[in-house]
PDB file of C-alpha atoms in Angstrom:
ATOM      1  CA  UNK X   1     -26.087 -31.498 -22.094  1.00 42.00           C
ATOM      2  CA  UNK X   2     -23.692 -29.349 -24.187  1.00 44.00           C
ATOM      3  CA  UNK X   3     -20.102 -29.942 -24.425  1.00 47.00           C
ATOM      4  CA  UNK X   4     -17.914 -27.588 -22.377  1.00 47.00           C
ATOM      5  CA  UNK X   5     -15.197 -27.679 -25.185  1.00 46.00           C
ATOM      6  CA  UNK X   6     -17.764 -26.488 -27.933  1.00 46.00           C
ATOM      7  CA  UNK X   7     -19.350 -23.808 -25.617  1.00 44.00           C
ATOM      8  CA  UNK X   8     -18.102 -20.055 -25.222  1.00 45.00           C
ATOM      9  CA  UNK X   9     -15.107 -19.726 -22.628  1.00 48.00           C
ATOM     10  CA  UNK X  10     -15.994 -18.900 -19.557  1.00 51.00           C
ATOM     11  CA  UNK X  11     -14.521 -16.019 -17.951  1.00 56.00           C
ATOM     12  CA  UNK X  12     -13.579 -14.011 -21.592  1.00 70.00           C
ATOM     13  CA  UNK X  13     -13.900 -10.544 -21.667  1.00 69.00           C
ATOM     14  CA  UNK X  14     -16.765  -8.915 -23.445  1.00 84.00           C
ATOM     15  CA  UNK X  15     -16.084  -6.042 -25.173  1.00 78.00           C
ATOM     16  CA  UNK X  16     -18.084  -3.750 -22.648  1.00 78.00           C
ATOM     17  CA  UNK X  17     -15.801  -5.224 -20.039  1.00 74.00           C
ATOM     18  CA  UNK X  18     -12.877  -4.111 -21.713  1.00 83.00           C
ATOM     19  CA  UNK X  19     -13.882  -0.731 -21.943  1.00 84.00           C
ATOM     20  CA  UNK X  20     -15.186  -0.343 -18.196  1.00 83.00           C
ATOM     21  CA  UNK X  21     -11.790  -1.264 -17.460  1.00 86.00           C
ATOM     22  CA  UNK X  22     -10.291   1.393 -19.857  1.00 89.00           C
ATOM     23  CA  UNK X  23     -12.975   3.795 -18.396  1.00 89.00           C
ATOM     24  CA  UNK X  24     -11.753   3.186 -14.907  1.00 89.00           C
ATOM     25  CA  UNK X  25      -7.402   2.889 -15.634  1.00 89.00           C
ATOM     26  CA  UNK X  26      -7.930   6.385 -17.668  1.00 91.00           C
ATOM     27  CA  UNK X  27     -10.106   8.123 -14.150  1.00 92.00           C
ATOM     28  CA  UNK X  28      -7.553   6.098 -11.919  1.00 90.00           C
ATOM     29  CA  UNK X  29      -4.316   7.772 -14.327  1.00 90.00           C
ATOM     30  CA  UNK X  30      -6.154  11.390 -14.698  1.00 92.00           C
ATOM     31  CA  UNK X  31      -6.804  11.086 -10.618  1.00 90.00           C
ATOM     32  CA  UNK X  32      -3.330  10.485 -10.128  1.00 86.00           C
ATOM     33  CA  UNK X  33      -1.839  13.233 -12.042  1.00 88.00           C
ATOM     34  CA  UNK X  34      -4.275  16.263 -10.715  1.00 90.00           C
ATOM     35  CA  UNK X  35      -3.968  15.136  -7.116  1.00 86.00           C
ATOM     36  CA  UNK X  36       0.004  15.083  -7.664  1.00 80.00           C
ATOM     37  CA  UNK X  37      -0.919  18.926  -9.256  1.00 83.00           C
ATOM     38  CA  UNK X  38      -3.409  19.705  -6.941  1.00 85.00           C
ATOM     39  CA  UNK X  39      -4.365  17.941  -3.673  1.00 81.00           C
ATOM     40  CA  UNK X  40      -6.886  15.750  -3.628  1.00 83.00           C
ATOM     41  CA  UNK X  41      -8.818  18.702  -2.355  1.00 83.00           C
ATOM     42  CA  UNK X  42      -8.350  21.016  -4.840  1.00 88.00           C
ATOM     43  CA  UNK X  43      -9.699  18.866  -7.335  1.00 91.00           C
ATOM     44  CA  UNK X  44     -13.481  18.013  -8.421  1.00 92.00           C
ATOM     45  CA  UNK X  45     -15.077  15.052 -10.212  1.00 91.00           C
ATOM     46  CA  UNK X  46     -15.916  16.896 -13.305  1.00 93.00           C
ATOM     47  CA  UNK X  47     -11.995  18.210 -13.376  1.00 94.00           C
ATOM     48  CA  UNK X  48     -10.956  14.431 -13.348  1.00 93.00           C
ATOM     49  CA  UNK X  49     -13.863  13.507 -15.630  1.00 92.00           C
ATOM     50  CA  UNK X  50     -12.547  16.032 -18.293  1.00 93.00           C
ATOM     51  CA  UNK X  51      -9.640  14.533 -17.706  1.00 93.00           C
ATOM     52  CA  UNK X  52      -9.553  11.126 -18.273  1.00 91.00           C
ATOM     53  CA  UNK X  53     -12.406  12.150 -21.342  1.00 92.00           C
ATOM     54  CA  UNK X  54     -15.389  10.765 -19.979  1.00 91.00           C
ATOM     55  CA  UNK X  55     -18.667  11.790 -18.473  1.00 89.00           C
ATOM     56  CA  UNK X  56     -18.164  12.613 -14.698  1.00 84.00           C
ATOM     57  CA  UNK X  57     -21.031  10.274 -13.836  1.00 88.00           C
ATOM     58  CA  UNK X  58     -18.406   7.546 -14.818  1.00 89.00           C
ATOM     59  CA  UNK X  59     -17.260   7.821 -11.656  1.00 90.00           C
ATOM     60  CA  UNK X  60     -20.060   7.380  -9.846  1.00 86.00           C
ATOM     61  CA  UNK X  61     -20.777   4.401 -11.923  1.00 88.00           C
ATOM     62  CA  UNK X  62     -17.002   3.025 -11.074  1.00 87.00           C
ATOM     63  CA  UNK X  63     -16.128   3.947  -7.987  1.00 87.00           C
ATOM     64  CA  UNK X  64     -19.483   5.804  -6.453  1.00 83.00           C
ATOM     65  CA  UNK X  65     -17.636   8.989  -5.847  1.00 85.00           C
ATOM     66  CA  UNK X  66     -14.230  10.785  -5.676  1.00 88.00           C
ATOM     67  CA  UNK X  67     -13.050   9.255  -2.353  1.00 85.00           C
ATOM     68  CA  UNK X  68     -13.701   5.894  -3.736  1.00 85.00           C
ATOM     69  CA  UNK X  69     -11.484   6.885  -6.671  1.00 88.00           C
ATOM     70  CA  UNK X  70      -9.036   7.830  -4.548  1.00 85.00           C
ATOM     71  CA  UNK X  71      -9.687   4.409  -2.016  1.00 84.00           C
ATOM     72  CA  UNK X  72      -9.679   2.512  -5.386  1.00 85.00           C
ATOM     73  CA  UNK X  73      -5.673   4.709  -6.309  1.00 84.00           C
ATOM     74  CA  UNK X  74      -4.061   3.798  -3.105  1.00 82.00           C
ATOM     75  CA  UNK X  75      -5.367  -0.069  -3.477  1.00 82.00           C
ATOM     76  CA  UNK X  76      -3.613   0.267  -6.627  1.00 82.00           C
ATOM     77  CA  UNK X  77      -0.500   1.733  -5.143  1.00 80.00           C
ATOM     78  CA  UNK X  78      -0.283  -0.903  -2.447  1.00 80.00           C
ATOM     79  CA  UNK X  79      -0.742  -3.933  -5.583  1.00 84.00           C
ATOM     80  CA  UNK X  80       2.435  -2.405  -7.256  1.00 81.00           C
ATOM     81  CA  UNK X  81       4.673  -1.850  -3.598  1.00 79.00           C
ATOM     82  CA  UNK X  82       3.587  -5.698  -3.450  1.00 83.00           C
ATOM     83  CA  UNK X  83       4.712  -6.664  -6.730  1.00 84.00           C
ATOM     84  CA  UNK X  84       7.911  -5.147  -6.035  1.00 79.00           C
ATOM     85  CA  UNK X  85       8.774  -6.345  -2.986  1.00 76.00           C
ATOM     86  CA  UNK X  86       8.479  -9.626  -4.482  1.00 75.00           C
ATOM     87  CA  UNK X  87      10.623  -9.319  -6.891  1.00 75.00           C
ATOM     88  CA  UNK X  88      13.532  -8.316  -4.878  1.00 69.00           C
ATOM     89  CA  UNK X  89      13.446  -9.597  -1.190  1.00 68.00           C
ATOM     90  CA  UNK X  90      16.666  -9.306   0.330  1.00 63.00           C
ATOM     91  CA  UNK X  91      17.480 -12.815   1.487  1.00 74.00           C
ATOM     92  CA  UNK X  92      21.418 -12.552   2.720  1.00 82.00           C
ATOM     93  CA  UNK X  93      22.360 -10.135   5.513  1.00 91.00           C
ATOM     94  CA  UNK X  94      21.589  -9.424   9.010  1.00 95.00           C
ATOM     95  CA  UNK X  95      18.103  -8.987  10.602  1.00 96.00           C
ATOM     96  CA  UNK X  96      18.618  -5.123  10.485  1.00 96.00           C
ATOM     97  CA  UNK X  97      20.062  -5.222   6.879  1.00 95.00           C
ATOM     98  CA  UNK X  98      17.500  -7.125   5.581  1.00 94.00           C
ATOM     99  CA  UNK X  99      14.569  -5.082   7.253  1.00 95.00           C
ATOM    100  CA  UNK X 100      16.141  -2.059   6.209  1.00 95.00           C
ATOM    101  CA  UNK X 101      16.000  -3.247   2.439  1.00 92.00           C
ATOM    102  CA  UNK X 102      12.138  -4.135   2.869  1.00 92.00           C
ATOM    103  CA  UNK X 103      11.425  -0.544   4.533  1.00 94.00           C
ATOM    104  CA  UNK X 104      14.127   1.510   2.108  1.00 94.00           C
ATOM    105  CA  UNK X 105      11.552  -0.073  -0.828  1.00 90.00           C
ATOM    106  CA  UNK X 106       8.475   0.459   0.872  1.00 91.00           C
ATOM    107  CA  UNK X 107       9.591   4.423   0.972  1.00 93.00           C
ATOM    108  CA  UNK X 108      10.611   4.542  -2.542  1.00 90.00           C
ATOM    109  CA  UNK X 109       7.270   3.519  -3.602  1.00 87.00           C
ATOM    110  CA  UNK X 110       5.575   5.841  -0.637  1.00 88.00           C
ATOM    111  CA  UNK X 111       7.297   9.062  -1.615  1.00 90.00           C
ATOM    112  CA  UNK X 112       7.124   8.814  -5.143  1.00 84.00           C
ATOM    113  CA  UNK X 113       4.484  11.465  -4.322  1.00 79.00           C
ATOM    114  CA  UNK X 114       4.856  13.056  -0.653  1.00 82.00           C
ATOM    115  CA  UNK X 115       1.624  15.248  -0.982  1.00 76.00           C
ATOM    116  CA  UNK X 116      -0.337  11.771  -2.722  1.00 77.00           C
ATOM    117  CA  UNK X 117       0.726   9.979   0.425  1.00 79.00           C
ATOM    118  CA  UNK X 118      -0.145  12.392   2.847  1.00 80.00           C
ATOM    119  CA  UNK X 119      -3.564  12.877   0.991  1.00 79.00           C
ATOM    120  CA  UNK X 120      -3.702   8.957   1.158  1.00 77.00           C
ATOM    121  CA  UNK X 121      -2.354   8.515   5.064  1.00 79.00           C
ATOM    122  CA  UNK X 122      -4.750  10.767   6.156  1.00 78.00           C
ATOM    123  CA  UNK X 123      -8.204   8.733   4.109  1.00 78.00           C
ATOM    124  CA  UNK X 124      -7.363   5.568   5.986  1.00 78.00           C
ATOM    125  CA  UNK X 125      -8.958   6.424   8.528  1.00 80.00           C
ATOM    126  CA  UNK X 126     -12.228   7.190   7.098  1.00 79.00           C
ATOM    127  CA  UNK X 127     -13.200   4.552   4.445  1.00 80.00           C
ATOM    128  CA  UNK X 128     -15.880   2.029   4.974  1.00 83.00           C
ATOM    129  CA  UNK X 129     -15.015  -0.872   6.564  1.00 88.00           C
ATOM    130  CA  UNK X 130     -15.063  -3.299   3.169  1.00 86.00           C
ATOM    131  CA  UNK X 131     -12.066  -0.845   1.950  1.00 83.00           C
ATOM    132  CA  UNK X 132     -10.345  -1.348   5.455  1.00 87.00           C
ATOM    133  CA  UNK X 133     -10.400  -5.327   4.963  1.00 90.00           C
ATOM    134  CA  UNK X 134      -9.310  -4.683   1.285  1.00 86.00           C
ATOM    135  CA  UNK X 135      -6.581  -2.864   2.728  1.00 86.00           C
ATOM    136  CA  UNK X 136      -5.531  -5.248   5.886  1.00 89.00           C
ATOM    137  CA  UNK X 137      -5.500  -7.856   3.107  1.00 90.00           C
ATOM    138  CA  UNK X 138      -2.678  -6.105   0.810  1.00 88.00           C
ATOM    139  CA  UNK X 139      -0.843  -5.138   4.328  1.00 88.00           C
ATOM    140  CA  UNK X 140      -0.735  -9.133   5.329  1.00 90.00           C
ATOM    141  CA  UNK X 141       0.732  -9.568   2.039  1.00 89.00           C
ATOM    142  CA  UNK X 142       3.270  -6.983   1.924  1.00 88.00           C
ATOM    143  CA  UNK X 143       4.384  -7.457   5.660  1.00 92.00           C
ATOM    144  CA  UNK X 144       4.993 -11.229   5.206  1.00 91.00           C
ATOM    145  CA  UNK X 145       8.029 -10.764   4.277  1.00 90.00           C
ATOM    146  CA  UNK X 146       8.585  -8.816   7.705  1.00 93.00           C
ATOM    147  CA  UNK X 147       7.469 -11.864   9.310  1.00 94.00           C
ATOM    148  CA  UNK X 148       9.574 -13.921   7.719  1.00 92.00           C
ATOM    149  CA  UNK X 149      12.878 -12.127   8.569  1.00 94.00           C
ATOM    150  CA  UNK X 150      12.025 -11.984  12.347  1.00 96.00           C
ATOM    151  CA  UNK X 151      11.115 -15.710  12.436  1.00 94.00           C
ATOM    152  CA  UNK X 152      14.830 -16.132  11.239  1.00 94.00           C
ATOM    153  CA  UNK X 153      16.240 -14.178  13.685  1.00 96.00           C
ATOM    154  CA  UNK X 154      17.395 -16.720  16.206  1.00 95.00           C
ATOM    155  CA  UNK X 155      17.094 -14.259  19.584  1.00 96.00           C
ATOM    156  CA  UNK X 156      13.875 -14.002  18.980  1.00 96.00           C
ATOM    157  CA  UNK X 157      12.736 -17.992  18.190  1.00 92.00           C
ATOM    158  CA  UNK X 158      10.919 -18.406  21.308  1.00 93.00           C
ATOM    159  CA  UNK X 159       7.886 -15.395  19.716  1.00 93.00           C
ATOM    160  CA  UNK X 160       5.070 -17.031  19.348  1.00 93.00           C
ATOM    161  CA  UNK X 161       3.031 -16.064  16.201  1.00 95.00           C
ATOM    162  CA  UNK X 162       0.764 -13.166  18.179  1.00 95.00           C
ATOM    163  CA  UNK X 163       4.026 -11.491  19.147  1.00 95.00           C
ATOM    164  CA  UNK X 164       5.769 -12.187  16.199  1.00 96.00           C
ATOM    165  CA  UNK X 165       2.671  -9.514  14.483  1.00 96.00           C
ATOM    166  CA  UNK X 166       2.765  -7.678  17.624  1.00 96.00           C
ATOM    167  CA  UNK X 167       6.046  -6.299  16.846  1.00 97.00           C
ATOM    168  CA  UNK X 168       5.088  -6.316  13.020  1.00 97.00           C
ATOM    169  CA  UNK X 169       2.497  -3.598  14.065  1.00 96.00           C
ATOM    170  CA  UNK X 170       4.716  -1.869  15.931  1.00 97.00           C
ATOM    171  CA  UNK X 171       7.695  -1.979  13.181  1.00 98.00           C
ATOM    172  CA  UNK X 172       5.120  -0.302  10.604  1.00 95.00           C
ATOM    173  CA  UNK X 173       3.762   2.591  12.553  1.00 95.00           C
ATOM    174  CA  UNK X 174       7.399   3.406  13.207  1.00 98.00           C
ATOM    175  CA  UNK X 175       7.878   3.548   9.787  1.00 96.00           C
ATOM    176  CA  UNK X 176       4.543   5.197   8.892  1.00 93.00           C
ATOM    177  CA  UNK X 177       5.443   8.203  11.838  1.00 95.00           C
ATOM    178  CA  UNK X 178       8.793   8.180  10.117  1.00 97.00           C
ATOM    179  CA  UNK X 179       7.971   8.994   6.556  1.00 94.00           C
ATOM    180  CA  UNK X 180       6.555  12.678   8.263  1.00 94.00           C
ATOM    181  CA  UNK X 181       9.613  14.439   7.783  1.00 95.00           C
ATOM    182  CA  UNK X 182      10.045  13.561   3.937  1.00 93.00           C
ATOM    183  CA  UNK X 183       6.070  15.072   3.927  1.00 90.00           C
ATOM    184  CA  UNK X 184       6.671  18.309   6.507  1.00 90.00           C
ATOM    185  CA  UNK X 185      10.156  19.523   6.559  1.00 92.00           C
ATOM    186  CA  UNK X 186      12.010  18.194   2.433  1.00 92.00           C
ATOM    187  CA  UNK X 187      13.642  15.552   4.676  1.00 95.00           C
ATOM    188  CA  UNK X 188      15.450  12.971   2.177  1.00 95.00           C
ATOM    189  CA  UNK X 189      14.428   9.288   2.039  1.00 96.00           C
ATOM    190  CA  UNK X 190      17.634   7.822   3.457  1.00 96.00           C
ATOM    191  CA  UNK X 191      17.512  10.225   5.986  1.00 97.00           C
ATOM    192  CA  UNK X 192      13.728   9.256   7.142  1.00 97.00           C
ATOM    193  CA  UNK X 193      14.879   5.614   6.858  1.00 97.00           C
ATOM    194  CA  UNK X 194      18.010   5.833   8.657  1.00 98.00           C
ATOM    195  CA  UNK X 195      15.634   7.504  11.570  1.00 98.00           C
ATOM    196  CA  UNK X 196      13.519   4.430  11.576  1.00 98.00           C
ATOM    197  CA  UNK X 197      15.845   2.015  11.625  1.00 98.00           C
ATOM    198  CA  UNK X 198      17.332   2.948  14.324  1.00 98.00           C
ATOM    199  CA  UNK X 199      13.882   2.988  16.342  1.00 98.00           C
ATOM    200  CA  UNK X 200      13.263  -0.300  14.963  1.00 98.00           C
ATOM    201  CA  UNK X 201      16.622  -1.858  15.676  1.00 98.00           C
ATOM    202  CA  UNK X 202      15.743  -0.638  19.772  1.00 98.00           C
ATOM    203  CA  UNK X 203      12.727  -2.317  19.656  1.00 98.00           C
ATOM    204  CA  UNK X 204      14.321  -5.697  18.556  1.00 97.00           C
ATOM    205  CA  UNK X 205      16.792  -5.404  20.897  1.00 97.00           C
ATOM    206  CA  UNK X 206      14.035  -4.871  23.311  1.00 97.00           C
ATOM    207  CA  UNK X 207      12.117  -8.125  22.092  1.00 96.00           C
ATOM    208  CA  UNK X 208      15.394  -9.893  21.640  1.00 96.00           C
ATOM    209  CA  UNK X 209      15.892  -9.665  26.191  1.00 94.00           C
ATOM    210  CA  UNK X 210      12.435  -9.990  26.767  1.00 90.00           C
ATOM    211  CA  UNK X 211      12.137 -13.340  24.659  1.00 90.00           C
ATOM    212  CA  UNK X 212      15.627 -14.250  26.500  1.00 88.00           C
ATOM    213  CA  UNK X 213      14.192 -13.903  29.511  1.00 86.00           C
ATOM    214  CA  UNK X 214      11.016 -15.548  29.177  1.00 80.00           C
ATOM    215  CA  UNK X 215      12.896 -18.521  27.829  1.00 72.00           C
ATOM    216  CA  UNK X 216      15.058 -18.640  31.231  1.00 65.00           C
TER     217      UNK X 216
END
């Protein structure tokens, strides 16, 4: 039997693997900048192709066609929100102040590109199902922290887990609905976040008497 410390490593990169994954970064980059130009549909595969300087069967072989590329760009997107988040939770303040740092980040990263997002917002509801559970996956991730913050909120210690993601849910399509005006009318970040806030701040209150009186 051969000796594991004599044989290969397992797990290097070959040098084909490094250059799939410089084929795909350079379609992911080139798909990012003509759909910021563009719209996603005012671009075609052999446009992004030419861009990135490869073959536009490259995508096909990568991402098996352009609204894979663009599944694969907003998976991408969500890693980097993540990362972020992560590196700066707010941990000191009030339950509001501390949601509103989460949410003010999440909308930095979100309308970095208004017309990307909208172009994005509007695919998630038609990608296969293996891209939605990719997707839930990066949401449980990034909404954690959410979590986290309401657990510590003593009026509402009696939630159990189900309604502590109840109200999760219900915290990020009022954010999602409230990132529409930054998209439709110019409206400026702080303004969309100060408009959610304040929705989400009524529906903890809300939560807050209900889990008061269910604790009576």
């Amino acid at each position: 039997m051969p000796n594991d410390q004599h044989s290969p490593r397992r797990g290097r990169l070959t040098q084909k693997d490094r250059q799939s994954a410089a084929t795909k970064a350079r379609l992911i980059e080139a798909a990012r900048r003509l759909f910021r130009e563009y719209g996603y549909h005012g671009v075609s595969v052999t446009e992004i192709a030419r861009e990135a300087g490869v073959t536009h069967a490259m995508i096909n072989v990568h991402f098996h066609s352009k609204a894979g590329l663009l599944y694969e760009l907003i998976h991408e997107n969500n890693d980097a929100q993540i990362a972020a988040l992560e590196a700066g939770l707010p941990n000191e303040g009030t339950t509001s102040e501390r949601l509103r740092g989460i949410l003010a980040l999440y909308a930095e990263h979100d309308l970095e590109d208004p017309q990307l997002m909208a172009v994005m917002q509007a695919y998630y509801w038609q990608w296969p199902r293996e891209t939605e559970d990719r997707n839930r996956a990066q949401l449980v991730r990034a909404l954690t922290p959410i979590a986290n913050i309401l657990r510590d909120d003593p009026g509402l210690a009696t939630l159990d887990e189900g309604a502590v993601w109840s109200l999760i849910d219900a915290i990020y399509a009022i954010y999602t609905f409230g990132l529409r005006p930054a998209v439709y009318r110019d409206t400026p970040r702080e303004a969309c976040v100060d408009a959610i806030m304040e929705r989400v701040d009524m529906l903890l209150d809300g939560a807050r008497l209900q889990a008061q009186a269910s604790a009576v």
